CSV table of C-alpha atoms in Angstrom, one decimal:
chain,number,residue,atom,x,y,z
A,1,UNK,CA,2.0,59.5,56.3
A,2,UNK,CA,-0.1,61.9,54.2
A,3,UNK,CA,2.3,63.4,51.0
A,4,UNK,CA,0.8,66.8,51.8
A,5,UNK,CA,1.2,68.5,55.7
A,6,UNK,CA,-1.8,70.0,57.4
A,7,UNK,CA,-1.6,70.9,61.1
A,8,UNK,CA,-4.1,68.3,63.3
A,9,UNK,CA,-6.2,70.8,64.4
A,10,UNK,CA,-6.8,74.5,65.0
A,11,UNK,CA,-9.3,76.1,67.2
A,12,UNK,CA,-10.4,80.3,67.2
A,13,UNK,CA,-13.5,81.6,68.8
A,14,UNK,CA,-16.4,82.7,66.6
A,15,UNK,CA,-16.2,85.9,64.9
A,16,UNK,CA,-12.4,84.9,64.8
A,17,UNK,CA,-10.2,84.3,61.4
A,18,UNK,CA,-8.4,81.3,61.2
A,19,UNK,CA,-6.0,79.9,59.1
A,20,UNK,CA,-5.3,76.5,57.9
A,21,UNK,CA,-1.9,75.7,55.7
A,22,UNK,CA,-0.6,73.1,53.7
A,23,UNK,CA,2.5,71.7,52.6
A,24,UNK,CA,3.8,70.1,50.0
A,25,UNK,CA,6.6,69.9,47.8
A,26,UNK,CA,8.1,70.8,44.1
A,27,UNK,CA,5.7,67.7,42.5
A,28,UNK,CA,2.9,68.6,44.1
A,29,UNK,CA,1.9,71.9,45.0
A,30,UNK,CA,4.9,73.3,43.9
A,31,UNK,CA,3.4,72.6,39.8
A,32,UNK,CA,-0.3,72.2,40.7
A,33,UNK,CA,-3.0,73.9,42.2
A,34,UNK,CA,-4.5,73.3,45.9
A,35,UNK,CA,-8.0,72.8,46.2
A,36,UNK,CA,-9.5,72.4,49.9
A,37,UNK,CA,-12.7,70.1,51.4
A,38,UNK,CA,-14.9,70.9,54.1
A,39,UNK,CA,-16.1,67.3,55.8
A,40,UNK,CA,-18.6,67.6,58.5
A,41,UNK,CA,-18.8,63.9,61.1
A,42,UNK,CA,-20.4,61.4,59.2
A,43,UNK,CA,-20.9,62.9,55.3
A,44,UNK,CA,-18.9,63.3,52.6
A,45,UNK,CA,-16.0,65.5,51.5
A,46,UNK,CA,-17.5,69.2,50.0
A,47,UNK,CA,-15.4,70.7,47.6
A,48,UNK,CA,-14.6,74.6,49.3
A,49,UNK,CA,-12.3,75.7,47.3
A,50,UNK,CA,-10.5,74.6,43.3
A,51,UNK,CA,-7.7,76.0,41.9
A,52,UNK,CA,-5.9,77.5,44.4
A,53,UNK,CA,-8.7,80.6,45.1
A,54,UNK,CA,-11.7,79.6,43.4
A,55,UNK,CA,-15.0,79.5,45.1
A,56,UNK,CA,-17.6,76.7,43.8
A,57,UNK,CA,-21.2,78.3,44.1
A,58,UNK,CA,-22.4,77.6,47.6
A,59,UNK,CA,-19.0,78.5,49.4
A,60,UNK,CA,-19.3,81.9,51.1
A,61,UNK,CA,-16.8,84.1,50.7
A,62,UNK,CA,-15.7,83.9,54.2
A,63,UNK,CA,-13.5,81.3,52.7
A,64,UNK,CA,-10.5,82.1,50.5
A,65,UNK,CA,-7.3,80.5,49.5
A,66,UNK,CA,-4.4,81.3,47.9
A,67,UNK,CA,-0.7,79.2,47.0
A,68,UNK,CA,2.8,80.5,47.4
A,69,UNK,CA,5.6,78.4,46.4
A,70,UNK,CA,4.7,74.7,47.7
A,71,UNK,CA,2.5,75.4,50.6
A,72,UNK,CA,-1.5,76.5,49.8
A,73,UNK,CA,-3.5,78.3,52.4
A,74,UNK,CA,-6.7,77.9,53.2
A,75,UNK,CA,-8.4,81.2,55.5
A,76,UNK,CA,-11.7,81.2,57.2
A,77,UNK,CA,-13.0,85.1,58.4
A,78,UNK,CA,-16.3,86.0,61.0
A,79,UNK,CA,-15.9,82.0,62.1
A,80,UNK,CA,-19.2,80.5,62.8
A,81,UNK,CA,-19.9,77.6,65.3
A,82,UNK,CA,-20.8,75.6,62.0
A,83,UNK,CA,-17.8,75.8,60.4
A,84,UNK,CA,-16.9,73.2,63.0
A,85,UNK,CA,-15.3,70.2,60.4
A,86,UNK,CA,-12.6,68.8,58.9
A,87,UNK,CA,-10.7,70.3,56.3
A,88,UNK,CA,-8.5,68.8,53.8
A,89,UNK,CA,-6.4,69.9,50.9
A,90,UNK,CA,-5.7,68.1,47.8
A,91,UNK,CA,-2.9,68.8,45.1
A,92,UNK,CA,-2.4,66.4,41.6
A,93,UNK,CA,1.5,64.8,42.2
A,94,UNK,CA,3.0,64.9,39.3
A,95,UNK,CA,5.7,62.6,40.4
A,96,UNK,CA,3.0,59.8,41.3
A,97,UNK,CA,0.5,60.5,39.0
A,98,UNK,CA,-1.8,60.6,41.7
A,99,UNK,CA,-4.4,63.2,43.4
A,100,UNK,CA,-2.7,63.6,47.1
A,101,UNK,CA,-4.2,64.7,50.0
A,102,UNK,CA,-3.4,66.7,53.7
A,103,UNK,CA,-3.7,64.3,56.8
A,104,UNK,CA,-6.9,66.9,57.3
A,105,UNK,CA,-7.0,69.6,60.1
A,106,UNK,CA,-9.4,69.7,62.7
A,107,UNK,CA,-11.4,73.1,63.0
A,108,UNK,CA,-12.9,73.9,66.7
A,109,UNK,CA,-14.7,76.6,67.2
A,110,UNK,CA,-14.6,77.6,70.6
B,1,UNK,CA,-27.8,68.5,38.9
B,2,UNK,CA,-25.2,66.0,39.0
B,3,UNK,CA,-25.3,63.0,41.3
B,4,UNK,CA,-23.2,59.9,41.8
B,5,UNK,CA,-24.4,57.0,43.8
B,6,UNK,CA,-21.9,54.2,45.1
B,7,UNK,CA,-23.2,50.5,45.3
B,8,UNK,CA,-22.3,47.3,45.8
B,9,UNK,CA,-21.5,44.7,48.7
B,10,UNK,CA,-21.1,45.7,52.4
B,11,UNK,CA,-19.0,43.3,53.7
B,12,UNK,CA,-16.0,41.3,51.9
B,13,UNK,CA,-14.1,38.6,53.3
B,14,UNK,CA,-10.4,38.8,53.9
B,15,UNK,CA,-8.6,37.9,50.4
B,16,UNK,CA,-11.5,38.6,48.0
B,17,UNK,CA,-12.5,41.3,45.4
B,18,UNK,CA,-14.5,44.3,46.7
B,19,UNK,CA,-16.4,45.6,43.5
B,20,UNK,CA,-18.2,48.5,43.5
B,21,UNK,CA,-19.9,51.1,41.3
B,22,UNK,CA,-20.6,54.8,40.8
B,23,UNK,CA,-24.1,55.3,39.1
B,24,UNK,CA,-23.8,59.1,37.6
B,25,UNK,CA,-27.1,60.6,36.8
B,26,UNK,CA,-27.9,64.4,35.9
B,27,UNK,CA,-24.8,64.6,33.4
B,28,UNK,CA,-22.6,62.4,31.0
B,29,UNK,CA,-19.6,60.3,31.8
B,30,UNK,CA,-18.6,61.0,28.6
B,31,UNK,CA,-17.9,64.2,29.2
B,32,UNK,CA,-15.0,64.8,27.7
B,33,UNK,CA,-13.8,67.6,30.5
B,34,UNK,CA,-13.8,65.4,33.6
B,35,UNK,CA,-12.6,62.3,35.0
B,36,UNK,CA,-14.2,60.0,37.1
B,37,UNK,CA,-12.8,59.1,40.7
B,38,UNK,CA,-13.1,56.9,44.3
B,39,UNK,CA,-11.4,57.9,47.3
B,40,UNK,CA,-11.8,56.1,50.4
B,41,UNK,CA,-11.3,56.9,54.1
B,42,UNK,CA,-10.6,54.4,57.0
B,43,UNK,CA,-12.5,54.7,60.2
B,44,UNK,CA,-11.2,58.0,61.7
B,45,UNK,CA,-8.9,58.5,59.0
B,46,UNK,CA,-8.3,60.9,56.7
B,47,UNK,CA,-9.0,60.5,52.3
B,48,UNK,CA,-6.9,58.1,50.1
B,49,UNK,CA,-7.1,58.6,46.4
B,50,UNK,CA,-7.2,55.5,45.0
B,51,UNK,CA,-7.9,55.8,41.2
B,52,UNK,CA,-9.7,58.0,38.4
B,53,UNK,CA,-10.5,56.8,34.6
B,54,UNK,CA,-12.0,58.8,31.6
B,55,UNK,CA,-14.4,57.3,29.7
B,56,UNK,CA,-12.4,57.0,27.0
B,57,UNK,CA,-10.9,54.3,29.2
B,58,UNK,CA,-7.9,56.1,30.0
B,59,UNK,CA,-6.8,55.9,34.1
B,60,UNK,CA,-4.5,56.9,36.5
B,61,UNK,CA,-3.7,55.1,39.8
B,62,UNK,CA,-2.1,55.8,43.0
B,63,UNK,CA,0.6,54.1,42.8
B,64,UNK,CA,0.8,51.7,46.5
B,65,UNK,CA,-2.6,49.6,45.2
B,66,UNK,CA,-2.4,49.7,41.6
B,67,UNK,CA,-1.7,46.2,41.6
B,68,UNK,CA,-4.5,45.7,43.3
B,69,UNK,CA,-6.9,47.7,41.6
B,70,UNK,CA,-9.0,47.7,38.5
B,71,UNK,CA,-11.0,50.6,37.8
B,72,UNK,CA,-13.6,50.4,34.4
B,73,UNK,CA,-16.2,52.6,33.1
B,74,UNK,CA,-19.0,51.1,31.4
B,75,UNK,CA,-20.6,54.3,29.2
B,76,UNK,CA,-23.6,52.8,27.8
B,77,UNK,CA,-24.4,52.5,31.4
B,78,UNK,CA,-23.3,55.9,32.8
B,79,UNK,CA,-21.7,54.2,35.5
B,80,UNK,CA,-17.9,53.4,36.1
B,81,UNK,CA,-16.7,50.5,39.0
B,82,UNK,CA,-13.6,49.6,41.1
B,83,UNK,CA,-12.3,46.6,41.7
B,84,UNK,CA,-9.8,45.5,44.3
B,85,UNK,CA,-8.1,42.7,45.0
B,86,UNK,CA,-7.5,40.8,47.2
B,87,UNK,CA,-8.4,42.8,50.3
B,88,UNK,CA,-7.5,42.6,53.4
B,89,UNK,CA,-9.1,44.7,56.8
B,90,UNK,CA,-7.0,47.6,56.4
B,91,UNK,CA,-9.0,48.0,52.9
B,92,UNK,CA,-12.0,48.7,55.4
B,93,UNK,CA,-13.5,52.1,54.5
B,94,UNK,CA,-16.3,54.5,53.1
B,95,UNK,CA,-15.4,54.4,49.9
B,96,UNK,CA,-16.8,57.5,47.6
B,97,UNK,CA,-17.2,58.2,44.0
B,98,UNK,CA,-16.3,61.8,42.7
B,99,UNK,CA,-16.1,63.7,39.4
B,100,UNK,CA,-12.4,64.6,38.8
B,101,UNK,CA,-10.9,67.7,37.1
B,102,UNK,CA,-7.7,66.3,34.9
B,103,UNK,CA,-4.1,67.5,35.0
B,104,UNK,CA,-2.7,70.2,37.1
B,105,UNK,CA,-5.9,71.9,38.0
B,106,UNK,CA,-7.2,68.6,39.4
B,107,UNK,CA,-10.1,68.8,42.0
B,108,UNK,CA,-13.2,67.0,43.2
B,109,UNK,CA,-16.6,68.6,42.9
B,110,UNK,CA,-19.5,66.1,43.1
B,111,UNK,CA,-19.1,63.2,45.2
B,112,UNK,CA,-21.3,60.6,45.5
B,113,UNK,CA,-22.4,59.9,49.8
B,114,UNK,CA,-20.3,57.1,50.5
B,115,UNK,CA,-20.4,52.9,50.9
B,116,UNK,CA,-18.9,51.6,54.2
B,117,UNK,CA,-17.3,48.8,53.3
B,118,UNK,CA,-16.0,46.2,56.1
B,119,UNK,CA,-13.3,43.6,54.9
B,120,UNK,CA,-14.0,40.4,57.3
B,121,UNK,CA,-14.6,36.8,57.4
């Protein structure tokens, strides 16, 4: 049982938007930012997006996110049959000490 | 550029020490603004912090295995390890390296590509 709560899996057709949310609680996301992963089958974990809304170099900027309250979101515009992965968010606990993550959500593109 | 490298034994046998290491190259592990991290994720799982150390020596741990778990960083070396003890097959995993932002803001942005490591006798 993951601490933060990330939907299984979502699915849009390409060119769609999507959404992908995440929730946690008043130790977690509620006092720290959200940062999100993009993990393709078989590699490892890619770091999308820090601090809530931040884009590292080499994310496009069909990827945004953005916090309210405890629950981060993570939003994915013109969606692209290689956007197909699994996405996870992340938020520091401040009751554990401890980076936490989302059970992760699968993205299918149709 | 920065990259981190895991090594170390593929296989363990049920109630021994998995050791392994994170070899950083293209930047300091004495960077004072980061932490250093593994994370590992069962077969069709999702990603389990385990731990994360400074290299001042200074570590956090999540709390379910850090009686189990002994992270180090060796700076002369630019490499930092994790130890676990003793395992058993639900420690089977990839386990990855990462560089860690500290406090609040915490995040992971290079990450080494992974050791599968099976636990069995």
């Amino acid at each position: 049982q993951s601490v933060l709560t990330q939907p299984p899996s979502v699915s849009a057709a390409p060119g769609q938007k999507v959404t992908i949310f995440c929730s946690g609680g008043s130790s977690n996301i509620g006092i720290s930012s959200v940062s999100w992963y993009q993990q393709f089958p078989g590699t490892a974990p890619r770091l999308l997006i820090s601090e809530d809304y931040k884009r590292p170099s080499g994310t496009p900027d069909r990827f945004s996110g953005s916090k309210s309250g405890t629950s981060g979101t993570l939003g994915i515009t013109g969606l692209q049959t290689g956007d197909e992965a699994d996405y996870y968010c992340a938020a520091w606990d401040g009751s554990l000490s401890a980076l936490v993550f989302g059970g992760g959500t699968k993205l299918t593109v149709l | 550029q920065l990259q981190l490298q895991e090594s170390g034994p593929g296989l363990v046998k049920p109630s021994e020490t998995l050791s392994l290491t994170c070899s950083v190259s293209g930047g300091s592990i004495s960077d004072n603004n980061w932490y250093w991290g593994w994370i590992r994720q069962a077969p069709g799982k999702g990603l389990e912090w385990i731990a994360t150390i400074k290299y001042t020596g200074y570590t956090y741990h999540y709390p379910s295995l850090k009686s189990r778990v002994t992270i180090s960083v060796d700076t002369s070396q630019n490499q930092f390890s994790l130890r676990l003890s003793p395992v058993t097959a639900a420690d089977t995993a990839v386990y990855y390296c990462a560089r860690q932002a500290s406090g609040l803001g915490s995040f992971l942005d290079h990450w080494g590509q992974g050791i599968m490591v099976t636990v069995s006798s």
